[in-house]
Amino acid sequence: MSWLTNRVLPKIGLGRRKDGPDNLWEKCRACGQMVFHRDLEQSFRVCPHCDHHMRLTASQRLELLFDDGVFERLKTPQPPMDPLKFKDSRRYPDQIKDARSAAEADFAVEAGLGRIGGQSVVVAAQNFFFMGGSVSPGEGEAIVAAAERAVQEDAALIVCAASGGMRMQEGILSLMQMPRTTVAIQRLKEKGLPYISVLTDPTTGGTTASFAMIGDVAIAEPGALIGFAGPRVIEQTIREQLPDGFQRAEYLLEHGMVDMVVHRHELADTLGRILSLMREPVVAPPASLPPPEPVVIPEPDADSELMNTEPDSAEDDAGEVPEKSS
Amino acid sequence: MQTYLDFEKPLAELEGKVRELQHLAQTNEATDIDAEVDTLRGKASKLLADTYKTLTPWQKTQVARHPERPHTSHYIDALITDFTPLAGDRSYGDDKALIGGMGRFRGRSVMILGTEKGHSTEGRVKHNFGMARPEGYRKAQRLMRMAERFGMPILTFVDTAGAYPGVGAEERGQAEAIARSVEVCLNVKVPIIAVIIGEGGSGGAVALAVGDRVMMLEHSIYSVISPEACSSILFKTSDRAIDAAEALKLTAQDLKRLRVADQVIPEPVGGAHRDAAATMMRVGDAIADALSMFRDMADDQLLERRRDKFLTIGRMPV
């Protein structure tokens, strides 16, 4: 019997749903080469010609990361709808309705509970195809719920960012998702649980300026645009050409803003390894390596203080060390 | 010389006439002028009161940005004694858009932080028009942690169009600096009292406004995006800022209703810039009341209350 309930089996098709003749080939925006849709699905939308990382939906992201693509989908409670009665060219509830039917999801964040490299983890993924991945109270709630569930399950939390920032149509309440998500993540961190942020193309605005940048470890996907202000805004402000590669993942790595840039095909393995290092302080050494040299510890005096205090101090530390989940 | 906003044009004419007549009265012997001046002055003050009673969101935006509105440095001068400015983030530089230091508020040592827009042209450039860079937010984090060490309540004054969008700011981690400031606000175990005194511009404002009590001046604004930027993104034109201001619900009154602001501090008739001293006194009294609310609260209780307060914003229908 699996410990997972409501398990979501991986879908085979990651590409476009409509399988008309138009959609069999897709043009890579980076190199311009045509890619066969099945090749693109197999490579998780990484161009086989130039390695360009195309954007993933939240569902594709969850399938990519969880072991065997298996996870329990988390439900997000529905917050009050359209609190501002917002209207631009159209009413906001109508825009939401369209976004929901196009994305086949209720929110621009989807979350799941499962395992990565055997490690128990909750992943919340933003969906840039849902109103630009913008964060309203609904998306904030999804991240808060994901963090709270991770605490309940003694699991790590990973957020995969892909977002233009906070959603204008819910105004100040969207902006308040910056402190809201921060509180939920702080409470998770204080339980000794790891929080890893994965920054994908694009991550800007209030998303970057809150949960995306407070990870214990920050991982970016190659070529991803990551920043606070968008490049167009900066260009208009300073009226200068921006430097080459500005706000791209590699640029951020060079400026010390992320820990690593990781190819999508190595992302799950990397996350699994990091989580294992954080949560399994000791594992059996690999069989191929010779056993470690025995460490010679000088005999302490029978009445030394060290002898007496050692067990106590070890106990004090126990609260700080995250225990491996069962 | 008073600066008039575009919607104050009738007022400007009326007050101009009053000044003219007053001048005449001083130089002439005509006796019937005094009565005339009084009537006009009465009319002008009624017009002022009426205008400010019914400001639209866009008009409030203009008042919130009024160049003669008192800024953070004015509040420090008026409310803080023994002010000791502190500078620098200890890793890159000192950002004058975000000023801070220790001082005494009505006898109590406090840490003060605020975005400063500057007054003269020179001052505005020096303070980068109140738009902070990462150094500013890192200085804020440093001072908030220091305040916690010495049990000083933190007072923040928010008045910024937003964090500065520039190449250097991005390279030095503008987003990270803001994110960590929010985190520190939600970590320190001393009271944080935040006052939006003018413009609360998006993430650059949130970084200083995650407080136990968030107060807004009557004609201040606080928004996820400026009405101008919202107009150009959502309305696809830059000249629908008036509609965007309306739609964004960014006034102090809206924010009180949405439970983001805990309290609205009334401004003198005609706005804070018409009577800066009275405005600052009212803000001082509101800060004193807020501080007394948290005086007897235990550190942990205070922090958990603050976290829960932000966690529940927007969860309930308004």
XYZ file of C-alpha atoms in Angstrom:
644
model
C 0.000 0.000 0.000
C 1.434 3.334 -1.029
C 1.755 6.059 1.587
C 0.460 8.464 -1.006
C -3.217 9.093 -1.461
C -4.784 10.784 -4.483
C -1.656 9.914 -6.411
C -1.384 11.599 -9.750
C 0.097 9.349 -12.388
C 2.429 10.987 -14.848
C 0.851 11.962 -18.093
C 2.718 10.773 -21.118
C 2.104 13.900 -23.160
C 3.862 16.971 -21.946
C 3.465 18.890 -25.188
C 0.481 20.710 -26.607
C -2.861 19.052 -26.131
C -4.215 19.646 -29.607
C -2.427 17.164 -31.781
C -3.209 18.736 -35.129
C -0.613 18.757 -37.883
C 0.341 22.353 -36.944
C 1.551 21.252 -33.545
C 3.779 18.368 -34.475
C 6.755 20.674 -34.776
C 7.667 23.568 -32.566
C 10.181 26.272 -33.339
C 12.858 26.913 -30.709
C 12.861 30.610 -29.906
C 16.571 30.595 -29.192
C 18.062 28.784 -32.210
C 15.113 28.859 -34.597
C 15.343 25.123 -35.319
C 12.185 23.075 -35.615
C 11.815 20.428 -32.920
C 9.524 17.404 -33.165
C 6.946 17.550 -30.376
C 7.755 14.099 -29.067
C 11.450 14.937 -28.764
C 10.489 18.079 -26.904
C 8.296 16.140 -24.487
C 11.036 13.635 -23.839
C 13.524 16.359 -23.085
C 11.144 18.240 -20.766
C 11.069 21.118 -23.230
C 14.814 21.571 -23.460
C 15.781 22.214 -27.089
C 17.832 19.204 -28.311
C 19.744 21.503 -30.694
C 20.817 24.422 -28.493
C 19.864 23.387 -24.932
C 17.495 26.344 -24.594
C 15.197 25.765 -21.606
C 11.630 26.501 -22.674
C 9.033 27.369 -20.054
C 7.138 24.587 -18.273
C 3.644 24.666 -16.824
C 3.308 24.010 -13.098
C 2.040 20.486 -13.754
C 4.964 19.695 -16.040
C 7.315 21.027 -13.370
C 5.855 18.737 -10.715
C 6.081 15.728 -13.037
C 9.673 16.600 -13.831
C 10.806 16.793 -10.225
C 9.052 14.052 -8.278
C 10.455 10.522 -8.322
C 8.724 8.670 -11.187
C 6.498 11.732 -11.616
C 4.314 10.496 -8.760
C 2.873 12.860 -6.174
C -0.204 13.814 -4.195
C -1.733 17.021 -5.459
C -2.401 19.538 -2.649
C -5.672 21.410 -2.531
C -5.659 25.164 -2.057
C -8.496 26.740 -0.092
C -10.334 29.307 -2.201
C -9.836 32.862 -0.857
C -12.433 35.637 -1.319
C -12.872 36.337 -5.035
C -12.207 39.750 -6.623
C -11.966 41.751 -3.377
C -11.318 45.011 -5.262
C -14.067 44.562 -7.889
C -11.312 45.232 -10.387
C -11.973 46.127 -13.985
C -9.610 47.236 -16.727
C -10.634 46.473 -20.283
C -12.604 43.520 -18.861
C -13.939 42.448 -15.478
C -11.337 40.576 -13.436
C -13.571 37.538 -12.689
C -13.927 37.038 -16.451
C -10.163 37.170 -16.910
C -9.751 34.608 -14.146
C -12.350 32.340 -15.667
C -10.496 32.360 -18.993
C -7.137 31.796 -17.325
C -8.550 28.868 -15.385
C -10.019 27.118 -18.369
C -6.883 27.716 -20.456
C -4.530 26.448 -17.749
C -6.886 23.730 -16.476
C -6.014 24.832 -12.966
C -7.543 27.149 -10.381
C -4.403 29.043 -9.468
C -1.064 30.099 -10.876
C 0.569 27.921 -8.202
C 0.186 24.149 -8.044
C 1.651 22.050 -5.276
C 2.313 18.412 -4.628
C 3.648 16.129 -1.919
C 5.949 13.279 -2.872
C 9.567 12.216 -2.925
C 12.632 13.505 -4.711
C 15.631 11.184 -4.536
C 13.672 9.354 -1.859
C 13.408 12.495 0.269
C 9.987 13.570 1.427
C 9.211 16.989 -0.049
C 6.443 19.426 -0.922
C 6.934 21.263 -4.207
C 4.966 24.396 -5.077
C 5.373 25.436 -8.698
C 4.288 28.701 -10.253
C 2.655 28.629 -13.656
C 3.746 31.465 -15.935
C 1.017 30.472 -18.405
C -1.627 31.438 -15.828
C -1.795 35.255 -15.908
C 1.966 35.544 -16.059
C 2.368 33.488 -12.905
C 1.225 36.523 -10.943
C 0.642 36.111 -7.224
C -2.731 37.028 -5.726
C -4.070 35.882 -2.342
C -4.970 32.553 -3.994
C -1.404 31.837 -5.066
C -0.090 33.117 -1.726
C -2.459 30.732 0.027
C -1.183 27.853 -2.133
C 2.384 28.572 -1.021
C 1.344 29.044 2.615
C -0.624 25.768 2.484
C 2.350 24.007 0.879
C 4.692 25.206 3.642
C 2.210 24.241 6.355
C 1.731 20.792 4.825
C 5.503 20.332 4.638
C 5.708 21.069 8.369
C 2.944 18.529 9.068
C 4.690 15.882 6.970
C 8.187 16.711 8.241
C 9.045 17.329 4.595
C 11.287 19.844 2.863
C 9.791 22.663 0.811
C 10.770 23.566 -2.726
C 9.239 26.502 -4.563
C 9.777 26.712 -8.320
C 9.370 30.350 -9.263
C 8.047 31.487 -12.641
C 6.260 34.761 -12.222
C 6.075 38.391 -13.259
C 5.365 39.425 -9.670
C 2.359 40.332 -7.578
C -1.013 40.474 -9.375
C -2.229 44.035 -9.928
C -5.899 43.074 -10.088
C -5.960 42.206 -6.403
C -3.919 45.269 -5.496
C -2.534 45.644 -2.017
C -3.804 42.200 -1.010
C -1.478 40.710 -3.623
C 1.399 42.777 -2.259
C 0.678 41.373 1.202
C 1.609 37.920 -0.119
C 5.232 38.988 0.324
C 5.044 38.974 4.146
C 2.445 36.167 4.163
C 4.576 33.658 2.290
C 7.609 34.772 4.309
C 5.855 33.946 7.602
C 4.937 30.461 6.389
C 8.493 29.791 5.212
C 10.003 31.145 8.448
C 7.861 28.756 10.483
C 9.041 25.884 8.285
C 12.688 26.910 8.645
C 12.304 27.137 12.417
C 11.294 23.459 12.413
C 14.711 22.702 10.941
C 13.246 21.879 7.547
C 15.054 22.879 4.340
C 13.620 25.440 1.953
C 15.036 25.442 -1.562
C 14.061 27.918 -4.233
C 14.339 27.092 -7.909
C 14.302 30.177 -10.112
C 13.066 29.603 -13.636
C 12.322 31.850 -16.572
C 11.087 34.431 -15.746
C 11.193 35.388 -12.057
C 10.703 39.091 -11.344
C 9.029 41.650 -9.092
C 7.562 40.818 -5.715
C 8.064 37.106 -6.309
C 11.832 37.552 -6.463
C 11.628 40.074 -3.623
C 10.026 37.573 -1.263
C 9.849 33.766 -1.224
C 12.092 33.210 -4.269
C 15.105 34.834 -2.620
C 15.018 33.465 0.900
C 15.869 29.862 0.128
C 18.546 28.041 2.107
C 19.789 27.181 -1.354
C 18.879 29.030 -4.552
C 19.086 27.194 -7.865
C 18.528 28.843 -11.239
C 17.770 27.247 -14.584
C 20.134 28.133 -17.438
C 19.272 31.352 -19.235
C 16.404 32.221 -16.895
C 15.566 35.923 -16.528
C 15.699 36.724 -12.816
C 15.452 40.179 -11.271
C 13.447 42.687 -9.325
C 12.672 45.347 -11.928
C 12.060 44.141 -15.455
C 14.723 44.986 -18.063
C 12.379 47.365 -19.905
C 11.694 49.408 -16.769
C 15.418 49.687 -16.065
C 16.171 50.700 -19.630
C 13.535 53.424 -19.445
C 14.894 54.662 -16.121
C 18.573 54.823 -16.946
C 18.211 55.273 -20.722
C 21.183 53.081 -21.392
C 21.753 49.767 -23.077
C 21.841 46.957 -20.574
C 24.986 44.824 -20.298
C 25.096 41.501 -22.150
C 23.426 38.671 -20.280
C 22.008 41.118 -17.723
C 19.610 39.475 -15.236
C 20.208 36.047 -16.731
C 20.845 33.063 -14.436
C 24.579 32.936 -15.242
C 24.886 36.678 -14.547
C 23.230 36.204 -11.168
C 25.577 33.345 -10.348
C 28.542 35.591 -11.144
C 27.133 38.309 -8.875
C 26.578 35.937 -5.971
C 22.798 35.931 -6.089
C 22.258 32.186 -6.608
C 24.201 29.106 -5.524
C 24.197 27.308 -8.843
C 22.806 27.138 -12.342
C 21.539 23.634 -13.002
C 20.441 22.016 -16.273
C 16.838 20.895 -16.171
C 17.835 17.278 -16.772
C 19.992 17.322 -13.646
C 17.612 19.336 -11.489
C 15.827 16.479 -9.723
C 19.101 14.660 -8.972
C 20.669 17.842 -7.652
C 17.682 18.555 -5.409
C 17.701 14.969 -4.142
C 21.403 15.173 -3.315
C 21.064 18.524 -1.517
C 18.092 17.306 0.500
C 19.924 14.127 1.427
C 22.956 16.123 2.586
C 20.747 18.365 4.666
C 18.534 15.715 6.173
C 20.657 12.560 6.431
C 23.720 13.529 8.488
C 25.224 10.065 8.133
C 24.814 7.492 5.364
C 26.737 4.294 4.621
C 29.857 5.083 2.565
C 29.805 3.824 -1.031
C 30.985 0.213 -1.292
C 33.690 0.988 -3.860
C 35.608 3.270 -1.519
C 38.070 1.842 0.980
C 36.897 2.070 4.573
C 38.033 5.302 6.227
C 41.167 5.223 8.321
C 40.290 4.783 11.965
C 40.653 8.090 13.748
C 42.852 7.898 16.780
C 41.364 9.794 19.651
C 43.709 10.479 22.551
C 42.565 8.834 25.734
C 40.974 11.477 27.909
C 41.452 11.527 31.638
C 38.742 9.620 33.386
C 37.622 12.727 35.298
C 37.932 15.225 32.446
C 35.087 17.663 31.945
C 34.776 16.664 28.325
C 33.706 13.179 29.318
C 31.013 14.467 31.603
C 29.535 17.103 29.361
C 29.568 15.312 26.056
C 26.227 13.474 26.277
C 24.469 16.608 27.538
C 25.727 18.847 24.784
C 24.810 16.269 22.189
C 21.292 16.280 23.542
C 21.111 20.073 23.429
C 22.055 20.005 19.807
C 19.437 17.426 18.902
C 16.763 20.067 18.553
C 18.787 21.862 15.869
C 19.475 18.838 13.722
C 16.646 17.955 11.370
C 15.730 14.357 11.744
C 15.428 12.177 8.737
C 11.813 11.619 7.837
C 10.401 8.148 8.015
C 5.224 80.197 -2.256
C 2.491 77.588 -2.096
C 2.515 74.848 -4.750
C -0.975 74.162 -6.077
C -2.009 70.842 -7.583
C -4.019 70.910 -10.822
C -7.328 70.208 -9.081
C -6.644 73.084 -6.681
C -6.870 75.691 -9.452
C -10.119 77.322 -8.240
C -8.587 77.425 -4.781
C -5.412 78.992 -6.116
C -7.438 81.743 -7.779
C -9.456 82.442 -4.654
C -6.455 82.476 -2.359
C -4.581 84.603 -4.873
C -7.370 87.135 -4.764
C -7.298 87.151 -0.966
C -3.577 87.876 -1.015
C -4.056 90.623 -3.566
C -6.746 92.318 -1.492
C -4.689 91.964 1.676
C -1.864 93.685 -0.098
C -4.265 96.415 -1.248
C -5.597 96.825 2.271
C -2.112 97.425 3.566
C -1.311 100.063 0.984
C -4.755 101.704 0.711
C -6.998 103.520 3.107
C -10.150 101.987 1.703
C -12.187 100.641 4.613
C -14.593 98.258 2.887
C -11.764 95.920 1.811
C -11.469 94.152 5.169
C -14.996 92.816 4.941
C -14.369 91.703 1.392
C -11.180 89.874 2.446
C -13.025 88.113 5.236
C -15.749 86.920 2.875
C -13.251 85.684 0.351
C -11.152 84.013 3.002
C -14.237 82.256 4.326
C -15.064 81.114 0.810
C -11.514 79.876 0.272
C -11.385 77.866 3.463
C -14.782 76.348 2.726
C -13.615 75.434 -0.760
C -10.438 73.917 0.683
C -12.367 71.831 3.190
C -14.879 70.701 0.564
C -12.159 69.823 -1.937
C -10.208 67.730 0.546
C -13.305 66.017 1.890
C -14.005 64.449 -1.482
C -10.571 63.768 -2.993
C -10.547 61.096 -5.658
C -7.911 58.324 -5.505
C -5.890 60.087 -8.194
C -6.067 63.411 -6.354
C -4.946 61.656 -3.188
C -2.041 60.216 -5.140
C -1.044 63.759 -6.082
C -1.399 64.982 -2.493
C 0.637 62.006 -1.238
C 3.420 63.091 -3.615
C 3.084 66.822 -2.869
C 6.598 68.311 -2.803
C 5.855 70.337 0.346
C 4.513 67.373 2.285
C 6.601 66.656 5.389
C 9.208 63.966 4.761
C 10.908 61.449 7.037
C 13.642 63.912 8.033
C 10.968 66.408 9.140
C 9.362 63.786 11.353
C 12.742 62.975 12.855
C 13.373 66.664 13.567
C 9.931 67.138 15.074
C 9.500 63.933 17.063
C 12.941 62.587 17.931
C 15.457 63.971 20.391
C 19.103 62.918 20.572
C 18.802 61.611 17.045
C 21.974 59.750 16.141
C 22.092 58.868 12.463
C 23.711 55.544 11.578
C 25.112 54.830 8.152
C 26.097 51.977 5.906
C 25.312 48.343 5.264
C 28.876 47.225 6.164
C 29.350 45.542 2.834
C 28.984 48.058 0.023
C 27.889 51.573 0.852
C 25.496 53.987 2.504
C 22.189 54.622 0.827
C 20.810 58.079 1.546
C 17.413 57.181 0.135
C 16.851 55.132 3.287
C 17.914 56.980 6.399
C 18.018 55.678 9.921
C 19.420 55.952 13.387
C 18.773 55.839 17.095
C 17.064 58.505 19.106
C 14.489 59.198 21.762
C 10.787 59.383 21.102
C 9.173 61.171 24.058
C 11.929 59.865 26.283
C 11.978 56.267 25.011
C 14.990 55.072 22.984
C 13.877 53.907 19.584
C 15.344 52.967 16.212
C 14.062 55.092 13.351
C 14.081 54.048 9.695
C 12.554 55.767 6.740
C 12.750 56.499 3.068
C 13.641 60.133 2.411
C 12.663 61.886 -0.806
C 14.647 65.077 -0.211
C 13.480 68.688 -0.546
C 15.542 70.886 -2.853
C 16.650 69.685 -6.277
C 20.057 68.958 -4.798
C 18.514 67.126 -1.859
C 16.297 65.053 -4.080
C 19.293 63.916 -6.119
C 21.282 63.169 -2.959
C 18.459 61.046 -1.594
C 17.784 59.496 -5.016
C 14.167 60.739 -4.852
C 13.504 58.300 -2.016
C 14.162 55.216 -4.116
C 16.397 52.906 -2.114
C 19.014 50.502 -3.402
C 20.022 47.162 -1.836
C 22.477 48.937 0.490
C 19.539 50.831 1.969
C 17.543 47.724 2.707
C 20.625 45.977 4.130
C 21.258 48.949 6.379
C 17.631 48.669 7.495
C 18.161 44.991 8.340
C 21.291 45.831 10.299
C 19.568 48.557 12.296
C 16.489 46.423 12.984
C 18.677 43.644 14.395
C 20.552 46.174 16.475
C 17.263 47.573 17.773
C 16.290 44.067 18.852
C 19.576 43.627 20.696
C 18.892 46.706 22.802
C 15.140 46.310 23.136
C 14.382 49.450 21.162
C 11.021 49.687 19.406
C 11.374 50.358 15.673
C 9.590 53.297 14.050
C 9.463 53.327 10.274
C 8.363 56.151 7.994
C 7.446 55.040 4.503
C 7.504 57.515 1.627
C 8.804 56.053 -1.613
C 7.753 55.552 -5.204
C 9.458 52.167 -4.926
C 12.857 50.501 -4.846
C 15.265 51.916 -7.433
C 15.281 50.085 -10.765
C 18.899 50.236 -11.952
C 21.679 47.999 -13.223
C 23.804 48.271 -10.078
C 20.821 47.739 -7.807
C 19.960 44.541 -9.655
C 23.543 43.298 -9.635
C 23.777 43.804 -5.896
C 20.541 41.924 -5.288
C 17.684 44.405 -4.947
C 15.155 41.576 -4.706
C 17.140 39.657 -2.104
C 17.671 42.790 -0.029
C 13.922 43.491 0.051
C 13.040 39.854 0.722
C 15.455 39.720 3.663
C 14.150 43.003 5.060
C 10.648 41.567 5.112
C 12.090 38.481 6.779
C 13.874 40.543 9.436
C 10.669 42.531 10.088
C 9.021 39.181 10.776
C 11.859 38.013 13.016
C 12.679 40.796 15.445
C 11.131 40.643 18.894
C 10.657 44.378 19.424
C 7.584 46.378 18.405
C 7.572 47.753 14.861
C 5.340 50.747 14.227
C 5.080 51.671 10.561
C 3.631 54.933 9.271
C 2.938 55.509 5.597
C 3.422 59.280 5.466
C 3.172 59.771 1.706
C 3.691 57.193 -0.972
C 3.883 53.478 -0.226
C 5.314 52.129 -3.453
C 5.159 48.344 -3.766
C 7.954 46.037 -2.558
C 10.208 48.953 -1.722
C 7.590 50.042 0.820
C 6.673 46.595 2.148
C 10.319 46.114 3.150
C 9.756 48.715 5.897
C 6.037 48.355 6.526
C 5.659 44.902 8.053
C 4.752 46.234 11.483
C 2.757 45.340 14.574
C 0.769 48.433 13.774
C 0.576 49.896 10.286
C -0.773 53.434 10.170
C -1.478 55.627 7.189
C -1.907 59.364 6.960
C -5.333 60.347 5.641
C -4.111 61.278 2.169
C -1.307 58.754 1.814
C -1.386 55.845 -0.620
C -0.020 52.292 -0.579
C -0.105 50.163 -3.689
C 1.173 47.060 -5.465
C 2.118 49.259 -8.451
C 1.965 52.958 -9.327
C -1.214 54.066 -11.126
C 0.946 55.176 -14.088
C 2.658 51.796 -14.498
C -0.640 49.954 -13.962
C -2.209 52.082 -16.677
C 0.481 51.310 -19.206
C 0.429 47.565 -18.475
C -3.282 46.853 -18.037
C -4.895 49.672 -19.993
C -2.123 49.625 -22.629
C -1.834 53.409 -22.470
C -0.010 55.752 -20.116
C -2.879 58.238 -19.792
C -5.363 56.139 -17.829
C -3.587 56.602 -14.491
C -6.746 58.177 -13.074
C -8.720 55.002 -13.806
C -5.887 52.823 -12.543
C -5.733 54.777 -9.267
C -9.447 54.176 -8.881
C -9.198 50.453 -9.653
C -6.174 49.738 -7.456
C -7.920 50.786 -4.215
C -4.788 52.451 -2.926
C -6.106 55.110 -0.539
C -5.661 54.958 3.229
C -9.418 54.523 3.564
C -9.404 51.541 1.172
C -6.497 49.955 3.007
C -8.218 50.348 6.350
C -11.259 48.594 4.914
C -9.063 45.811 3.480
C -7.418 45.470 6.932
C -3.936 46.140 5.613
C -3.790 49.433 7.497
C -4.726 49.318 11.177
C -5.377 53.012 11.534
C -5.827 56.192 9.492
C -4.319 59.335 10.994
C -6.372 62.430 10.048
C -4.520 65.269 8.333
C -5.200 68.957 8.864
C -7.729 70.518 6.486
C -6.072 70.887 3.106
C -3.515 68.128 3.659
C -0.305 67.585 5.611
C 1.585 70.205 3.589
C -0.750 72.994 4.784
C 0.180 72.423 8.419
C 3.226 70.207 8.758
C 3.662 70.839 12.482
C 0.106 69.770 13.324
C 0.445 66.703 11.099
C 3.637 65.594 12.755
C 2.157 66.121 16.210
C -0.779 63.891 15.312
C 1.568 61.227 13.966
C 3.581 61.476 17.183
C 0.465 60.954 19.298
C -0.565 57.976 17.178
C 2.899 56.425 17.560
C 2.756 56.941 21.337
C -0.637 55.203 21.494
C 0.642 52.331 19.356
C 3.742 51.863 21.503
C 1.658 51.722 24.665
C -0.396 48.909 23.109
C 2.630 46.628 22.921
C 4.486 47.781 26.010
C 3.440 44.883 28.202
C 3.511 42.173 25.586
C 6.155 39.435 25.900
C 8.705 39.268 23.061
C 7.578 35.908 21.696
C 3.928 36.800 21.966
C 4.570 40.035 20.117
C 6.354 38.287 17.267
C 3.775 35.530 16.875
C 1.006 38.113 16.942
C 2.733 40.050 14.152
C 3.213 36.924 12.054
C -0.391 35.827 12.535
C -1.610 39.307 11.696
C 0.079 39.183 8.294
C -0.835 35.567 7.701
C -4.541 36.334 8.083
C -4.658 39.474 5.890
C -6.979 38.842 2.963
C -8.072 35.432 4.219
C -11.481 36.727 5.274
C -13.919 38.529 2.977
C -13.986 42.282 3.516
